Amino acid sequence: MENPPAIVEIRDLSKAYYRGNQVVPVLHDISFDIIEGEFLALMGPSGSGKSTLLNLIAGIDEPDSGTIKVGGVDITALPETELARWRAVHVGFIFQFYNLIPVLTAFENVELPLILTPLTRKERKEHVEMALRVVNLTDRMDHYPGQLSGGQQQRVAIARAIVTDPTILVADEPTGDLDRVSAEEIMDLIDRLNHESGKTIIMVTHDPRAARKAHVIRHLDKGYLNDASPQDTL
Amino acid sequence: MMLLLKILFKNALRHKLRTGLTILSIAIAMLAFGLLRTVIDAWHAGVEASSASRLVTRNSISIIFPLPLSYKDKIRQVDGVSTVSYGNWFGGIYIDEKNFFANFAVEPKTYLDLYPEYVLRPEEQNDFLRDRKSFIAGKKLAAKYGWKIGDVITLKGTIFPGNWEFVLRGIYRGRYSGTDESQFLFHWDYLNEMMKKTAPGRADQVGFYMIGTKNPDISTQVALSIDRAFQNSLAETLTETEKAFQMGFVSMSDAIITVIQLVSFVVIVIILAVVANTMAMTGRERTAEYSTFKALGFGTRHIAGLIFGESLTITMAGCTAGMIATFPAAAAFAKAMGTFFPVFNVDADTLYLDIVFSLIVGLLAAVVPTYRSLKTGIADGLRTVE
Ligand SMILES: Nc1ncnc2c1ncn2[C@@H]1O[C@H](COP(=O)(O)OP(=O)(O)O)[C@@H](O)[C@H]1O
Ligand SMILES: [Mg+2]
């Protein structure tokens, strides 16, 4: 059996926070690969470093040592402006609290990342409408975030994350702020993105139900990575 | 781009009360600044309206001591002198002390020759010159008290006791926008005749000579010649250009002007603090939002553009409101102050200063929040939940 290509290669990643002269280690020598099309769930107790690891992979935080290659590019070596450009092209973000821009409509929120691309206005409109169709929210595109339920806001956020067709989707507790029904809807949606569009998804969660959809679950504990457990052994 | 502009404007309106109060503060500050500048301008207008080709001769000891009328002929003989007029500060009060305006007893024919910027209709000028108990008033002064040609006006003398009646024979208008239209001028002969009757010791004395020179370039030379002519005489003279003479008056109030100037700048500093505080508050509240922009790939110039744009939008809105309000406020102020400031106009320079200072305030107020949101790490910024 041939090894499928790794889209993300993490090597010897370490990070600590410094509070005054006190060092708080968060991640210890993390190394693993994420295969293209993989749906990875990062689990572990609160404070174990899940978000920190996800932020490093998404290029919004810097490690103390180690490298992260995404699609062959070592993002830990990129200067800030290039890293920003890299994120705009390669990363789709889904946050626990949706992080929509409250003064923009659903449509405009989804359009936001596209204004950094050379797309024309008309092309942008087509992309936005397509993304909203995927999350099944075309009827709410003129609503402001404040006029939408939590589940609907998260769907808008997912549309914003996929509208640029990024290389990886990162989701930090995407169902953490939702009721059970909405959470299931969101998980189905994320699962569909993985299945139907083959998106590589890295999701932080401590909800076992949410993790059930993942192919691979990795456990973090106090900054140490335990071996990956394939889904069927769970 | 349009989307970012929309965000910028909508951000400015997010806290309507806070933004409203900030804009109001800026408007009031700009209004105060504008009025203070206008007061300063009005103060200096008197100086600017005066001509460099006119000389004023007074007693060298002090303006309050008179000069003999007999100097007139001697001055006329000085080289370079074209016209000699003379007069007294009368200091009369109209009904009430509150109604302050300058009133002078002057030799009318020569005085009007020296002031071509006081424009009178020819028949009014003739009537005035013919009637020794008459006076002329500036348009502004006449309008203020509703005087009409033929009205008899009584001034209560302070320096020259008694009630003095004058008939209004002419209303002049100013040739230039800076011309003083609030003068009250009457016949010096009328004053002198009364003095001859009631206080002979004060007769044939003038407070000042107003002298026209053939050419403004020789004014300084002529002034020296005049003063030399009266050296070692009973009353020595001091001659200076009308401009310098006015400056002397103005400089008495220099300290006040300096204070007003200072206050006008303090107003700007205070408003900078207000706007900076508003922007710092909004900046802090939007930490997570700006971090989201950055996570999506937006860079320094986008974030800076949003914050600076919002700050400038708020300050310029306040500035515009303040500038618009300055005009009616200045008009009301001028009305309340009456003829104290003969010329009280909002200068274009004042408006430019309003705009310049508002821009500076808007830019400075955005510096700290921009710096702070750029310095905050994206991951840290996203963790702050509002
Ligand atoms: N900016 C920071 N400064 C100091 N400590 C931090 C900071 N961010 C996170 N930490 C600490 O790092 C550890 C891991 O945090 P995080 O990655 O958010 O954990 P998780 O997402 O697994 O709950 C925690 O102990 C947290 O307190
Ligand atoms: Mg976390």
XYZ file of C-alpha atoms and ligand atoms in Angstrom:
648
model
C 0.000 0.000 0.000
C 1.414 3.399 -1.048
C 1.645 6.251 1.404
C -0.863 8.938 0.460
C 0.726 12.404 0.215
C 0.922 14.471 3.395
C -0.529 17.943 2.969
C 0.687 19.082 6.401
C 4.017 17.948 7.892
C 4.654 18.928 11.506
C 8.166 18.346 12.875
C 9.495 18.821 16.426
C 7.096 21.626 17.185
C 7.511 23.289 20.589
C 6.038 26.349 22.138
C 5.991 27.942 25.553
C 4.416 31.083 26.956
C 6.362 33.432 29.162
C 4.620 35.038 32.101
C 7.182 37.437 33.476
C 10.206 35.218 34.111
C 8.046 32.122 34.443
C 8.022 29.730 31.495
C 4.762 27.885 30.759
C 5.459 25.086 28.253
C 2.434 24.410 26.038
C 3.622 22.076 23.275
C 6.469 19.545 23.453
C 8.177 18.215 20.317
C 5.045 17.561 18.343
C 5.531 15.664 15.074
C 2.880 14.203 12.789
C 1.499 14.379 9.260
C -1.935 15.217 7.975
C -2.864 13.524 4.739
C -4.670 15.369 1.985
C -8.404 14.904 2.444
C -8.021 13.832 6.043
C -10.532 14.833 8.684
C -8.505 15.191 11.872
C -9.919 15.789 15.319
C -7.637 17.194 18.019
C -8.916 16.256 21.438
C -7.743 16.653 24.958
C -8.527 18.366 28.210
C -8.896 22.101 28.505
C -5.530 23.835 28.519
C -3.724 20.923 26.866
C -2.591 23.089 23.938
C -5.142 22.161 21.260
C -5.904 25.715 20.202
C -2.243 26.638 20.264
C -1.394 23.757 17.948
C -4.254 24.614 15.608
C -3.216 28.292 15.516
C 0.331 27.271 14.610
C -0.887 25.084 11.749
C -3.126 27.923 10.552
C -0.234 30.389 10.602
C -1.655 32.813 13.167
C 0.884 32.026 15.886
C 4.614 31.347 15.939
C 6.346 28.283 17.419
C 9.519 28.497 19.479
C 11.080 25.696 17.438
C 10.152 23.130 14.841
C 8.678 23.424 11.369
C 5.264 23.189 9.759
C 5.106 22.481 6.055
C 1.793 22.948 4.322
C 1.756 21.838 0.701
C 5.555 21.810 0.821
C 5.894 25.384 2.121
C 7.502 25.884 5.522
C 5.152 28.475 6.945
C 7.254 29.009 10.075
C 9.877 30.616 7.833
C 7.521 33.065 6.119
C 7.713 36.761 7.059
C 4.493 38.283 8.420
C 3.193 39.891 5.213
C 3.798 36.754 3.167
C 2.230 34.648 5.875
C -0.892 36.836 5.731
C -1.066 36.341 1.973
C -0.536 32.621 2.480
C -3.424 32.436 4.978
C -5.749 34.286 2.615
C -5.135 31.651 -0.046
C -4.669 28.433 1.914
C -6.602 28.560 5.196
C -10.288 28.652 5.952
C -11.120 29.566 9.564
C -14.078 28.381 11.611
C -14.166 29.767 15.153
C -16.082 28.825 18.261
C -17.734 32.250 18.427
C -18.149 32.543 14.620
C -16.239 35.888 14.538
C -18.473 37.421 11.908
C -18.225 41.149 11.279
C -21.401 42.514 12.880
C -21.761 45.509 10.550
C -21.773 43.323 7.444
C -24.613 41.181 6.089
C -24.202 37.435 5.723
C -23.457 37.964 2.041
C -20.835 40.623 2.766
C -19.218 38.538 5.493
C -18.741 35.723 3.027
C -17.501 38.179 0.405
C -14.918 39.670 2.784
C -12.001 37.269 2.146
C -12.613 37.547 -1.604
C -11.746 41.230 -1.713
C -8.137 40.170 -1.218
C -8.327 38.163 -4.451
C -8.232 39.496 -8.010
C -11.803 38.314 -8.656
C -14.202 40.756 -10.286
C -17.325 41.888 -8.513
C -19.457 39.567 -10.594
C -17.190 36.583 -9.958
C -17.192 37.360 -6.258
C -20.977 37.383 -6.270
C -21.060 33.970 -7.934
C -18.593 32.523 -5.437
C -20.494 33.940 -2.462
C -23.813 32.616 -3.699
C -22.306 29.196 -4.281
C -20.806 29.092 -0.775
C -24.100 30.190 0.747
C -25.873 27.496 -1.227
C -23.508 24.879 0.229
C -24.426 25.951 3.778
C -28.064 26.323 2.721
C -28.434 29.969 3.723
C -29.179 31.758 0.448
C -32.463 32.999 1.888
C -30.669 34.786 4.736
C -27.893 36.482 2.841
C -29.153 40.008 3.544
C -29.410 39.373 7.275
C -26.921 40.784 9.718
C -25.226 38.379 12.162
C -27.307 39.802 15.002
C -30.444 38.688 13.177
C -29.261 35.072 12.861
C -29.250 32.182 15.305
C -25.960 30.707 16.525
C -26.211 27.779 14.145
C -26.967 30.065 11.224
C -24.069 32.349 12.125
C -21.733 29.371 12.180
C -23.007 28.356 8.757
C -22.223 31.836 7.451
C -18.757 31.491 9.001
C -18.303 28.144 7.254
C -19.360 29.713 3.959
C -16.744 32.433 4.582
C -14.152 29.717 5.280
C -14.793 27.776 2.069
C -15.481 30.645 -0.337
C -11.778 30.989 -1.221
C -11.460 27.217 -1.721
C -8.568 26.949 0.766
C -6.083 24.104 1.111
C -7.027 23.365 4.727
C -10.003 24.153 6.907
C -9.251 24.758 10.587
C -12.055 24.710 13.132
C -11.603 25.501 16.834
C -14.511 24.046 18.813
C -16.970 24.831 16.014
C -19.886 23.445 18.012
C -18.708 24.712 21.395
C -21.245 27.494 21.575
C -24.198 25.678 20.021
C -27.156 23.646 21.247
C -27.217 19.944 20.393
C -29.388 20.179 17.299
C -27.426 23.036 15.775
C -24.180 21.301 16.708
C -25.248 18.207 14.813
C -26.206 20.289 11.779
C -22.804 21.945 11.791
C -21.008 18.603 12.174
C -22.995 17.152 9.280
C -22.045 20.161 7.200
C -18.352 19.873 8.041
C -18.495 16.153 7.350
C -20.114 16.808 3.980
C -17.388 19.294 3.066
C -14.868 16.564 3.789
C -16.716 13.840 1.950
C -18.091 15.678 -1.026
C -15.358 18.244 -1.650
C -12.446 16.320 -0.209
C -11.421 19.203 2.046
C -8.644 18.586 4.539
C -10.118 19.472 7.916
C -8.378 20.009 11.242
C -10.835 20.383 14.063
C -10.310 21.015 17.768
C -13.066 19.666 19.956
C -13.669 18.060 23.272
C -17.079 16.810 22.252
C -16.788 13.052 21.466
C -19.960 13.217 19.405
C -18.398 15.850 17.184
C -15.197 13.833 16.890
C -17.103 10.771 15.744
C -17.103 12.057 12.163
C -13.306 12.382 12.031
C -11.002 9.846 10.361
C -8.206 10.387 12.803
C -8.294 11.533 16.392
C -5.168 12.811 18.079
C -5.059 13.368 21.786
C -3.109 16.125 23.405
C -2.292 15.992 27.075
C -0.303 18.725 28.779
C 1.304 19.515 25.472
C 2.295 15.954 24.612
C 0.796 14.166 21.649
C -0.456 10.635 22.236
C -0.511 8.275 19.313
C -3.204 8.675 16.775
C -6.149 6.463 17.298
C -7.913 5.456 14.113
C -11.612 6.077 14.353
C -12.640 2.405 14.503
C -10.661 1.719 17.692
C -12.615 4.390 19.561
C -12.712 48.515 -1.233
C -16.348 49.511 -1.068
C -16.841 46.844 1.558
C -14.043 48.264 3.704
C -15.513 51.764 3.370
C -18.864 50.414 4.448
C -17.283 48.764 7.477
C -15.488 51.991 8.330
C -18.643 54.133 8.233
C -20.777 51.569 9.984
C -18.134 51.136 12.659
C -18.260 54.877 13.278
C -21.996 54.601 13.871
C -21.908 51.508 16.019
C -22.152 53.317 19.319
C -24.470 56.081 18.238
C -24.467 57.859 21.589
C -20.712 57.716 22.033
C -20.012 58.788 18.470
C -22.689 61.459 18.706
C -21.193 62.907 21.876
C -17.705 62.799 20.405
C -18.842 64.587 17.267
C -20.685 67.132 19.391
C -17.552 67.737 21.469
C -15.476 68.264 18.343
C -18.114 70.594 16.922
C -18.175 72.667 20.104
C -14.387 72.724 20.279
C -14.116 73.851 16.670
C -16.804 76.443 17.275
C -14.935 77.774 20.315
C -11.681 77.693 18.405
C -13.277 79.511 15.466
C -14.800 82.203 17.663
C -11.572 82.768 19.575
C -9.621 83.071 16.325
C -12.239 85.479 15.022
C -11.898 87.639 18.134
C -8.152 87.765 17.563
C -8.679 88.613 13.902
C -11.160 91.338 14.815
C -8.628 92.789 17.218
C -6.055 93.030 14.491
C -8.511 94.213 11.859
C -8.287 97.724 13.282
C -4.591 97.727 12.580
C -4.908 96.298 9.114
C -7.589 98.797 8.125
C -5.263 101.678 8.882
C -3.132 103.125 6.216
C 0.620 103.409 6.202
C 0.443 106.692 4.331
C -1.432 108.414 7.180
C 0.514 109.804 10.109
C -0.739 110.580 13.583
C 0.889 113.324 15.628
C 0.228 113.452 19.342
C 1.736 114.910 22.456
C 5.006 113.080 23.102
C 4.257 112.721 26.803
C 0.963 110.922 26.432
C -2.088 110.660 24.242
C -4.142 112.249 26.993
C -2.298 115.589 26.738
C -3.415 117.912 23.917
C -1.464 119.906 21.348
C -2.079 123.561 20.405
C -4.191 124.175 17.295
C -1.493 126.543 16.143
C 0.751 123.581 15.197
C -1.501 123.010 12.205
C 0.153 125.603 9.973
C 3.630 124.616 10.947
C 2.922 120.952 10.151
C 1.498 121.893 6.775
C 4.830 123.500 5.874
C 6.805 120.320 6.489
C 8.129 118.751 3.306
C 6.069 115.811 2.059
C 2.867 116.722 3.935
C -0.194 116.919 1.680
C -3.140 117.184 4.070
C -3.465 118.097 7.730
C -6.536 117.268 9.754
C -7.057 117.158 13.471
C -9.498 116.076 16.105
C -10.273 115.002 19.637
C -11.382 111.763 21.149
C -14.754 112.876 22.480
C -15.635 109.874 24.600
C -19.372 110.615 24.680
C -21.887 108.090 25.935
C -25.068 107.295 24.055
C -27.881 106.740 26.603
C -25.966 104.071 28.498
C -22.323 103.192 29.063
C -22.965 99.783 27.598
C -23.421 101.352 24.182
C -19.768 101.750 23.424
C -18.632 103.219 20.129
C -15.821 105.522 19.142
C -16.829 109.165 18.674
C -14.481 111.867 17.447
C -14.617 115.582 16.927
C -12.711 116.186 13.677
C -12.048 118.870 11.105
C -14.532 117.352 8.654
C -13.332 118.465 5.237
C -9.707 117.390 5.623
C -10.619 114.303 7.642
C -12.836 112.948 4.873
C -10.068 113.756 2.379
C -7.765 111.529 4.418
C -10.337 108.713 4.629
C -11.498 108.041 1.075
C -12.607 104.596 2.261
C -15.540 106.265 4.073
C -17.964 106.521 1.177
C -20.750 109.129 1.459
C -23.347 110.150 -1.081
C -22.290 113.618 -2.404
C -25.450 115.365 -1.124
C -25.016 113.810 2.323
C -21.399 114.901 2.391
C -22.411 118.460 1.465
C -25.113 118.527 4.146
C -22.628 117.313 6.729
C -19.948 119.853 5.821
C -22.491 122.705 5.827
C -24.204 121.935 9.170
C -21.822 122.527 12.093
C -24.011 120.691 14.567
C -24.225 117.600 12.413
C -22.454 114.282 12.398
C -21.969 111.283 10.190
C -22.141 107.655 11.274
C -20.966 104.396 9.791
C -23.595 102.129 8.268
C -23.168 99.497 10.954
C -23.497 101.968 13.805
C -26.578 103.636 12.304
C -28.183 100.278 11.681
C -27.508 99.142 15.204
C -29.418 102.028 16.787
C -31.877 102.520 13.944
C -30.697 106.070 13.207
C -32.016 107.804 10.132
C -30.880 110.927 8.327
C -32.262 113.943 10.206
C -32.397 112.211 13.599
C -31.116 114.212 16.539
C -28.782 112.187 18.733
C -27.646 113.187 22.208
C -24.291 112.136 23.612
C -23.427 112.626 27.259
C -19.937 114.098 27.482
C -17.396 112.508 29.796
C -14.180 114.342 28.945
C -16.264 117.360 27.829
C -19.189 117.677 30.254
C -22.765 118.271 29.244
C -25.366 116.871 26.898
C -24.408 117.294 23.293
C -26.912 117.199 20.469
C -26.028 116.267 16.933
C -28.067 115.884 13.746
C -27.342 112.909 11.550
C -26.579 114.205 8.053
C -24.852 111.260 6.460
C -24.329 107.538 6.719
C -21.117 106.297 5.177
C -20.314 102.814 4.015
C -16.885 101.208 3.912
C -15.086 100.840 0.610
C -13.395 97.611 1.787
C -14.655 94.723 3.860
C -12.121 95.649 6.527
C -13.254 99.290 6.733
C -14.621 100.354 10.104
C -18.319 101.165 9.635
C -19.001 102.157 13.222
C -17.464 105.598 13.518
C -19.257 108.665 14.852
C -17.669 111.852 13.463
C -18.761 115.430 14.158
C -17.425 118.963 13.707
C -14.431 119.912 15.802
C -15.504 123.571 15.507
C -18.699 122.784 17.374
C -16.729 121.318 20.255
C -14.233 124.186 20.233
C -16.917 126.890 20.288
C -18.545 125.296 23.299
C -15.150 125.126 25.005
C -14.549 128.806 24.312
C -17.808 129.552 26.110
C -17.595 127.125 29.011
C -13.907 126.302 29.534
C -11.703 128.793 27.663
C -8.555 127.076 28.916
C -9.410 123.999 26.915
C -10.195 125.842 23.713
C -7.969 125.640 20.622
C -6.453 122.376 21.784
C -6.461 119.235 19.681
C -5.949 115.642 20.767
C -4.180 114.569 17.612
C -3.238 115.646 14.144
C -3.991 113.294 11.289
C -1.616 113.909 8.435
C -1.615 112.734 4.857
C 1.728 112.347 3.107
C 2.373 112.670 -0.591
C 3.769 109.150 -0.704
C 3.760 106.316 1.867
C 7.459 105.643 1.201
C 8.467 108.949 2.749
C 6.165 108.630 5.786
C 8.929 107.797 8.224
C 11.020 110.709 6.973
C 8.070 113.106 7.232
C 7.282 111.898 10.750
C 10.837 112.677 11.866
C 10.715 116.125 10.256
C 7.475 116.978 12.070
C 8.796 115.940 15.462
C 12.029 117.845 14.829
C 10.023 120.976 14.062
C 8.533 120.932 17.552
C 11.643 119.985 19.463
C 12.171 122.151 22.547
C 8.757 123.736 22.172
C 6.208 123.747 24.969
C 4.522 120.560 23.781
C 6.828 118.173 21.989
C 5.230 115.792 19.503
C 5.390 112.148 18.674
C 4.495 111.246 15.116
C 4.002 107.728 13.850
C 2.116 105.995 11.083
C -1.523 105.359 11.796
C -0.670 101.689 11.722
C 1.958 101.996 14.420
C -0.392 104.227 16.407
C -3.115 101.568 16.276
C -0.608 98.880 17.155
C 0.181 100.827 20.281
C -3.464 100.563 21.245
C -3.611 96.926 20.328
C -0.418 96.020 22.117
C -1.918 97.280 25.365
C -4.142 94.265 25.029
C -1.402 91.945 23.856
C -1.507 89.968 27.069
C -5.215 89.310 26.614
C -4.705 88.264 23.025
C -1.936 85.911 24.064
C -4.234 84.314 26.602
C -7.016 83.927 24.035
C -4.547 82.388 21.610
C -3.368 79.995 24.276
C -6.914 79.012 25.192
C -7.744 78.352 21.547
C -4.904 75.834 21.383
C -5.783 74.301 24.729
C -9.226 73.611 23.242
C -7.540 71.602 20.479
C -5.470 69.606 22.952
C -8.543 68.802 25.031
C -10.474 67.609 22.017
C -7.529 65.452 20.997
C -7.789 63.759 24.384
C -11.544 63.221 23.915
C -11.248 61.717 20.428
C -8.203 59.641 21.382
C -10.162 58.205 24.290
C -13.129 57.330 22.078
C -10.867 55.648 19.544
C -8.967 53.767 22.239
C -12.242 52.442 23.664
C -13.569 51.273 20.306
C -10.167 49.827 19.444
C -10.117 47.754 22.595
C -13.658 46.503 22.036
C -12.809 45.414 18.509
C -9.618 43.553 19.329
C -11.141 40.198 18.333
C -12.660 41.725 15.222
C -9.414 43.223 13.971
C -7.701 39.913 14.743
C -10.296 38.160 12.606
C -9.454 40.502 9.734
C -5.804 39.676 10.182
C -6.466 35.917 10.335
C -8.344 36.201 7.031
C -5.216 37.697 5.511
C -5.869 41.440 5.810
C -2.708 43.414 6.438
C -1.417 46.476 8.223
C -2.745 48.940 5.698
C -6.274 47.523 5.901
C -6.406 47.637 9.690
C -4.774 51.070 9.780
C -7.147 52.227 7.063
C -10.178 51.110 9.058
C -9.078 52.793 12.288
C -7.699 55.990 10.753
C -10.711 56.211 8.466
C -13.131 55.915 11.338
C -11.234 58.478 13.405
C -11.102 60.943 10.513
C -14.770 60.386 9.690
C -15.756 61.279 13.242
C -13.467 64.303 13.527
C -14.348 65.703 10.129
C -18.064 65.329 10.847
C -17.541 67.298 14.054
C -15.332 69.814 12.284
C -17.926 70.421 9.572
C -20.702 70.914 12.106
C -18.479 73.242 14.130
C -17.512 75.312 11.097
C -21.115 75.692 10.007
C -22.118 76.737 13.518
C -19.320 79.315 13.663
C -21.094 81.675 11.256
C -24.372 82.199 13.133
C -22.459 82.146 16.419
C -20.045 84.813 15.198
C -22.953 86.900 13.940
C -24.700 86.626 17.307
C -21.461 87.381 19.112
C -20.812 90.425 16.933
C -24.336 91.648 17.594
C -23.933 91.205 21.332
C -20.588 92.998 21.308
C -22.052 95.824 19.240
C -19.472 98.170 17.793
C -16.740 97.068 20.151
C -15.249 95.143 17.240
C -15.905 97.282 14.153
C -15.036 94.351 11.890
C -16.030 90.848 13.003
C -15.875 88.339 10.184
C -15.051 84.636 10.207
C -11.841 84.529 8.224
C -11.088 81.850 5.615
C -7.842 81.189 7.477
C -9.841 80.324 10.586
C -11.719 77.675 8.614
C -8.469 76.314 7.186
C -7.093 76.080 10.708
C -10.276 74.268 11.811
C -9.726 71.709 9.061
C -5.991 71.363 9.657
C -6.377 70.881 13.400
C -9.271 68.435 12.948
C -7.147 66.391 10.568
C -4.285 66.408 13.044
C -6.611 65.379 15.878
C -8.180 62.644 13.740
C -4.797 61.251 12.741
C -3.214 61.419 16.183
C -6.218 59.826 17.869
C -5.898 56.795 15.582
C -2.196 56.214 16.206
C -2.390 54.400 19.539
C -5.318 52.047 18.746
C -3.760 51.199 15.379
C -0.412 50.485 16.951
C -2.048 48.404 19.648
C -4.154 46.288 17.313
C -1.204 45.675 14.996
C 1.039 44.701 17.868
C -1.470 42.243 19.343
C -0.808 38.706 18.154
C -3.663 37.261 16.112
C -4.091 34.229 18.358
C -4.103 36.435 21.473
C -6.522 38.882 19.883
C -8.930 36.116 18.935
C -8.947 34.850 22.503
C -10.381 38.135 23.771
C -14.090 37.597 23.816
C -16.127 40.769 23.924
N -1.270 34.293 25.428
C -1.024 33.382 26.384
N -0.211 33.696 27.407
C 0.061 32.785 28.362
N -0.441 31.571 28.396
C -1.264 31.178 27.395
C -1.598 32.068 26.346
N -2.416 31.421 25.499
C -2.597 30.171 26.019
N -1.915 30.051 27.149
C -1.841 28.821 27.961
O -1.425 27.770 27.146
C -2.093 26.598 27.513
C -2.770 25.959 26.311
O -3.800 26.835 25.855
P -4.757 26.414 24.668
O -3.935 26.032 23.498
O -5.739 27.488 24.478
O -5.455 25.132 25.264
P -6.764 24.388 24.794
O -7.213 24.964 23.530
O -6.348 22.958 24.694
O -7.764 24.570 25.889
C -3.047 26.952 28.627
O -2.461 26.597 29.835
C -3.185 28.430 28.492
O -3.439 29.016 29.761
Mg -8.993 26.012 22.991
